[in-house]
Amino acid sequence: MRAIALILLTLLTGVCLGQATSPIFLKVRTDVTVAVRIHSTGADMVEVTMRDPNYPVDLLRQQMETLGKLVGTPPRGLSVGKQAVAGDTGNQFSFITATFATDGIILPGGILRIEPILKAFAGAPPPYTIQGLTIEFEGITPTKNTVAHYAKPDVVVGEGRYTNSGVLKGIEYRIALKTQDPNLIIFPDRYEQEKPVVKVPPPVPHEGSKLWLILSFVGLGIIGGALVYFALLRTGARAHS
């Protein structure tokens, strides 16, 4: 129900939840909301809600089966169908949802596998093409391994934010897919700091090497001078003969 609550509040208010200071949270429309939490058994409980009430149930089921293959664990207890929810104003809203359990999405140490989710939804035919996703990891606190933002030109742009109050308690990502080719989609599971480029200074010649270089240049100069001297002698000898 958490994913439904997110979309429902977005529809009613016209804005996303929380203090959305990042442009991506303001500009990217959510086509699907994926909420993931850790069950007491250790499994990852996944709840998916489509914004389009006419989204094909069979297509969503296929996408969830693909997600299970990508994370390495087939979905357990997969349930896909239409769910009706009454809003605060009495309006009735219908959503296409999917719920199931799997493993391998939330890993210890703040490692979150977002890429399989993106790949699973990529490539849907129009008018059901997914371009904007909200992925929420319930009850997860970011660590030094957690990816805060990632962008790959013409492929994907994503950013996360941590909320510890209100409806959301965890990490929420807003992601825009720039390609529908799942083979091109990349999103890192963990943050890896770029290693600074260390410039290696040129080796300083040893004192002995310096002396050898000096002697070499002096020797070359003497040899060169001698060659010129002998050449002049030969020229003079020809002139006298």
Short mmCIF file of C-alpha atoms in Angstrom, two decimals:
data_model
loop_
_atom_site.label_atom_id
_atom_site.label_comp_id
_atom_site.label_asym_id
_atom_site.label_seq_id
_atom_site.Cartn_x
_atom_site.Cartn_y
_atom_site.Cartn_z
CA MET A 1 0.00 0.00 0.00
CA ARG A 2 2.97 2.32 0.43
CA ALA A 3 3.57 2.60 -3.32
CA ILE A 4 -0.11 3.33 -3.89
CA ALA A 5 -0.01 6.03 -1.22
CA LEU A 6 2.93 7.69 -2.96
CA ILE A 7 1.19 7.86 -6.34
CA LEU A 8 -2.15 8.80 -4.79
CA LEU A 9 -0.70 11.74 -2.91
CA THR A 10 1.14 12.83 -6.03
CA LEU A 11 -2.08 12.77 -8.04
CA LEU A 12 -4.00 14.71 -5.40
CA THR A 13 -1.38 17.37 -4.72
CA GLY A 14 0.30 17.56 -8.12
CA VAL A 15 3.77 17.56 -6.54
CA CYS A 16 6.09 14.93 -5.17
CA LEU A 17 6.51 14.38 -1.46
CA GLY A 18 9.05 16.06 0.77
CA GLN A 19 11.34 18.98 0.13
CA ALA A 20 12.22 18.28 -3.48
CA THR A 21 15.21 20.55 -3.92
CA SER A 22 16.62 18.57 -6.82
CA PRO A 23 15.28 19.31 -10.33
CA ILE A 24 14.92 15.61 -11.12
CA PHE A 25 12.28 15.20 -8.40
CA LEU A 26 10.35 18.11 -9.84
CA LYS A 27 10.69 17.40 -13.54
CA VAL A 28 10.62 13.62 -13.92
CA ARG A 29 7.11 12.20 -13.92
CA THR A 30 6.69 8.83 -12.22
CA ASP A 31 5.31 6.11 -14.48
CA VAL A 32 5.92 3.36 -11.94
CA THR A 33 6.62 3.27 -8.22
CA VAL A 34 8.61 0.39 -6.77
CA ALA A 35 8.74 0.02 -2.99
CA VAL A 36 11.16 -2.50 -1.49
CA ARG A 37 11.49 -3.46 2.16
CA ILE A 38 13.17 -6.25 4.08
CA HIS A 39 10.78 -8.82 5.56
CA SER A 40 11.40 -10.36 8.98
CA THR A 41 12.44 -13.55 7.15
CA GLY A 42 15.19 -11.63 5.35
CA ALA A 43 13.46 -11.64 1.96
CA ASP A 44 12.96 -8.51 -0.13
CA MET A 45 9.26 -7.63 -0.29
CA VAL A 46 8.48 -5.73 -3.49
CA GLU A 47 5.37 -3.67 -4.20
CA VAL A 48 4.95 -2.20 -7.68
CA THR A 49 2.31 0.34 -8.67
CA MET A 50 1.75 1.59 -12.21
CA ARG A 51 0.52 5.13 -12.75
CA ASP A 52 -1.47 4.12 -15.84
CA PRO A 53 -4.67 2.34 -14.69
CA ASN A 54 -4.82 0.59 -18.08
CA TYR A 55 -1.33 -0.86 -17.91
CA PRO A 56 -1.46 -4.46 -19.21
CA VAL A 57 -1.45 -7.00 -16.39
CA ASP A 58 0.31 -9.60 -18.51
CA LEU A 59 3.06 -7.14 -19.39
CA LEU A 60 3.65 -6.27 -15.74
CA ARG A 61 3.74 -9.94 -14.81
CA GLN A 62 6.35 -10.57 -17.50
CA GLN A 63 8.43 -7.64 -16.26
CA MET A 64 8.37 -8.96 -12.68
CA GLU A 65 9.48 -12.38 -13.86
CA THR A 66 12.31 -10.68 -15.74
CA LEU A 67 13.27 -8.81 -12.58
CA GLY A 68 13.46 -12.10 -10.70
CA LYS A 69 15.81 -13.52 -13.33
CA LEU A 70 18.02 -10.44 -13.20
CA VAL A 71 18.44 -10.54 -9.42
CA GLY A 72 18.90 -14.29 -9.47
CA THR A 73 15.75 -15.29 -7.55
CA PRO A 74 12.36 -15.94 -9.22
CA PRO A 75 9.50 -13.93 -7.66
CA ARG A 76 7.72 -15.84 -4.90
CA GLY A 77 3.99 -15.38 -4.35
CA LEU A 78 3.67 -13.08 -7.36
CA SER A 79 0.28 -11.35 -7.46
CA VAL A 80 -0.60 -8.96 -10.31
CA GLY A 81 -3.94 -7.22 -10.81
CA LYS A 82 -6.08 -4.11 -10.45
CA GLN A 83 -6.65 -2.50 -7.09
CA ALA A 84 -9.17 0.26 -6.30
CA VAL A 85 -8.45 2.86 -3.63
CA ALA A 86 -10.72 5.64 -2.35
CA GLY A 87 -9.16 9.07 -2.02
CA ASP A 88 -9.76 11.59 0.76
CA THR A 89 -12.21 13.49 -1.45
CA GLY A 90 -14.27 10.37 -2.11
CA ASN A 91 -12.87 9.84 -5.59
CA GLN A 92 -12.10 6.29 -6.64
CA PHE A 93 -8.69 5.50 -8.05
CA SER A 94 -7.67 2.28 -9.76
CA PHE A 95 -4.11 1.04 -9.97
CA ILE A 96 -2.38 -1.91 -11.56
CA THR A 97 -0.15 -3.43 -8.88
CA ALA A 98 2.23 -6.31 -8.36
CA THR A 99 3.50 -7.77 -5.09
CA PHE A 100 6.00 -10.54 -4.52
CA ALA A 101 9.04 -11.62 -2.55
CA THR A 102 12.55 -12.12 -3.88
CA ASP A 103 16.18 -11.83 -2.79
CA GLY A 104 19.18 -9.86 -3.87
CA ILE A 105 17.84 -6.29 -4.20
CA ILE A 106 18.77 -4.86 -0.78
CA LEU A 107 22.23 -6.02 0.27
CA PRO A 108 24.10 -5.40 3.53
CA GLY A 109 26.10 -2.21 3.93
CA GLY A 110 23.78 0.13 2.05
CA ILE A 111 24.23 -1.63 -1.29
CA LEU A 112 21.08 -1.29 -3.42
CA ARG A 113 20.59 -3.08 -6.73
CA ILE A 114 18.69 -0.58 -8.85
CA GLU A 115 19.97 -1.63 -12.27
CA PRO A 116 17.90 -4.88 -12.45
CA ILE A 117 14.72 -2.90 -11.76
CA LEU A 118 15.49 -0.46 -14.56
CA LYS A 119 16.33 -3.23 -17.01
CA ALA A 120 13.11 -5.09 -16.19
CA PHE A 121 10.91 -2.12 -17.09
CA ALA A 122 12.87 -0.97 -20.15
CA GLY A 123 11.61 -1.72 -23.63
CA ALA A 124 7.84 -1.70 -23.02
CA PRO A 125 5.96 -0.77 -26.23
CA PRO A 126 4.07 2.54 -26.56
CA PRO A 127 1.91 3.79 -24.98
CA TYR A 128 3.19 1.82 -21.98
CA THR A 129 6.84 2.86 -22.26
CA ILE A 130 8.37 3.58 -18.86
CA GLN A 131 10.47 6.74 -18.73
CA GLY A 132 10.29 7.83 -15.10
CA LEU A 133 10.61 5.63 -12.01
CA THR A 134 10.36 6.17 -8.28
CA ILE A 135 12.17 3.48 -6.31
CA GLU A 136 11.86 3.53 -2.55
CA PHE A 137 13.83 1.43 -0.09
CA GLU A 138 11.81 1.42 3.09
CA GLY A 139 13.65 1.65 6.39
CA ILE A 140 17.08 1.80 4.79
CA THR A 141 19.64 4.31 6.07
CA PRO A 142 22.30 5.44 3.61
CA THR A 143 25.92 4.49 4.19
CA LYS A 144 29.19 5.39 2.51
CA ASN A 145 28.36 2.70 -0.08
CA THR A 146 24.98 4.17 -1.04
CA VAL A 147 24.79 5.86 -4.43
CA ALA A 148 23.50 9.42 -4.08
CA HIS A 149 23.27 10.23 -7.78
CA TYR A 150 24.33 8.80 -11.11
CA ALA A 151 24.15 9.94 -14.70
CA LYS A 152 25.20 8.37 -17.98
CA PRO A 153 24.53 10.53 -21.07
CA ASP A 154 21.67 9.28 -23.25
CA VAL A 155 21.14 6.31 -20.92
CA VAL A 156 19.99 7.15 -17.41
CA VAL A 157 19.85 9.94 -14.83
CA GLY A 158 19.03 9.17 -11.21
CA GLU A 159 19.21 10.75 -7.77
CA GLY A 160 18.34 9.60 -4.28
CA ARG A 161 17.26 11.36 -1.10
CA TYR A 162 16.90 10.18 2.46
CA THR A 163 13.75 10.89 4.47
CA ASN A 164 13.28 10.02 8.12
CA SER A 165 9.83 11.46 8.75
CA GLY A 166 6.31 11.51 7.32
CA VAL A 167 5.04 8.88 4.91
CA LEU A 168 8.49 8.05 3.61
CA LYS A 169 11.12 6.62 5.94
CA GLY A 170 14.04 5.45 3.90
CA ILE A 171 15.80 6.22 0.64
CA GLU A 172 13.82 7.35 -2.38
CA TYR A 173 15.24 7.48 -5.90
CA ARG A 174 13.83 9.33 -8.88
CA ILE A 175 15.22 7.97 -12.14
CA ALA A 176 14.76 8.97 -15.76
CA LEU A 177 15.41 6.41 -18.47
CA LYS A 178 16.94 7.96 -21.58
CA THR A 179 17.08 4.66 -23.46
CA GLN A 180 14.78 1.67 -23.73
CA ASP A 181 17.57 -0.78 -24.54
CA PRO A 182 18.15 -2.83 -21.38
CA ASN A 183 21.59 -3.85 -22.62
CA LEU A 184 22.75 -0.24 -22.40
CA ILE A 185 21.36 0.54 -18.96
CA ILE A 186 23.92 0.91 -16.19
CA PHE A 187 23.31 1.96 -12.59
CA PRO A 188 25.96 1.19 -9.95
CA ASP A 189 25.03 -0.86 -6.88
CA ARG A 190 27.45 1.01 -4.67
CA TYR A 191 29.29 4.29 -4.55
CA GLU A 192 32.91 4.06 -5.58
CA GLN A 193 35.05 7.12 -5.10
CA GLU A 194 37.07 8.05 -8.13
CA LYS A 195 40.74 7.45 -7.55
CA PRO A 196 42.75 10.66 -7.93
CA VAL A 197 45.20 10.67 -10.80
CA VAL A 198 48.68 10.72 -9.30
CA LYS A 199 51.24 12.42 -11.49
CA VAL A 200 54.58 10.67 -11.20
CA PRO A 201 57.41 13.23 -11.28
CA PRO A 202 60.27 12.52 -13.66
CA PRO A 203 63.15 10.70 -11.98
CA VAL A 204 65.85 12.96 -10.59
CA PRO A 205 69.22 12.00 -12.03
CA HIS A 206 71.71 10.66 -9.52
CA GLU A 207 74.86 12.67 -8.95
CA GLY A 208 76.82 9.95 -10.69
CA SER A 209 74.39 10.07 -13.61
CA LYS A 210 74.79 13.83 -13.85
CA LEU A 211 78.55 13.47 -14.01
CA TRP A 212 78.25 10.77 -16.65
CA LEU A 213 75.99 13.00 -18.75
CA ILE A 214 78.44 15.90 -18.47
CA LEU A 215 81.36 13.74 -19.47
CA SER A 216 79.34 12.32 -22.36
CA PHE A 217 78.60 15.80 -23.71
CA VAL A 218 82.24 16.82 -23.26
CA GLY A 219 83.38 13.67 -25.02
CA LEU A 220 81.02 14.27 -27.90
CA GLY A 221 82.29 17.83 -28.17
CA ILE A 222 85.92 16.66 -28.32
CA ILE A 223 85.12 14.02 -30.91
CA GLY A 224 83.17 16.52 -32.98
CA GLY A 225 85.99 19.03 -32.82
CA ALA A 226 88.54 16.42 -33.82
CA LEU A 227 86.45 15.40 -36.83
CA VAL A 228 86.21 19.01 -37.97
CA TYR A 229 89.97 19.44 -37.45
CA PHE A 230 90.86 16.39 -39.53
CA ALA A 231 88.42 17.43 -42.21
CA LEU A 232 90.14 20.82 -42.45
CA LEU A 233 93.52 19.14 -42.65
CA ARG A 234 92.36 16.99 -45.56
CA THR A 235 90.92 20.05 -47.30
CA GLY A 236 94.21 21.93 -46.86
CA ALA A 237 96.23 18.98 -48.10
CA ARG A 238 94.15 18.82 -51.31
CA ALA A 239 94.61 22.53 -51.82
CA HIS A 240 98.45 22.27 -51.66
CA SER A 241 98.51 19.30 -53.98
#
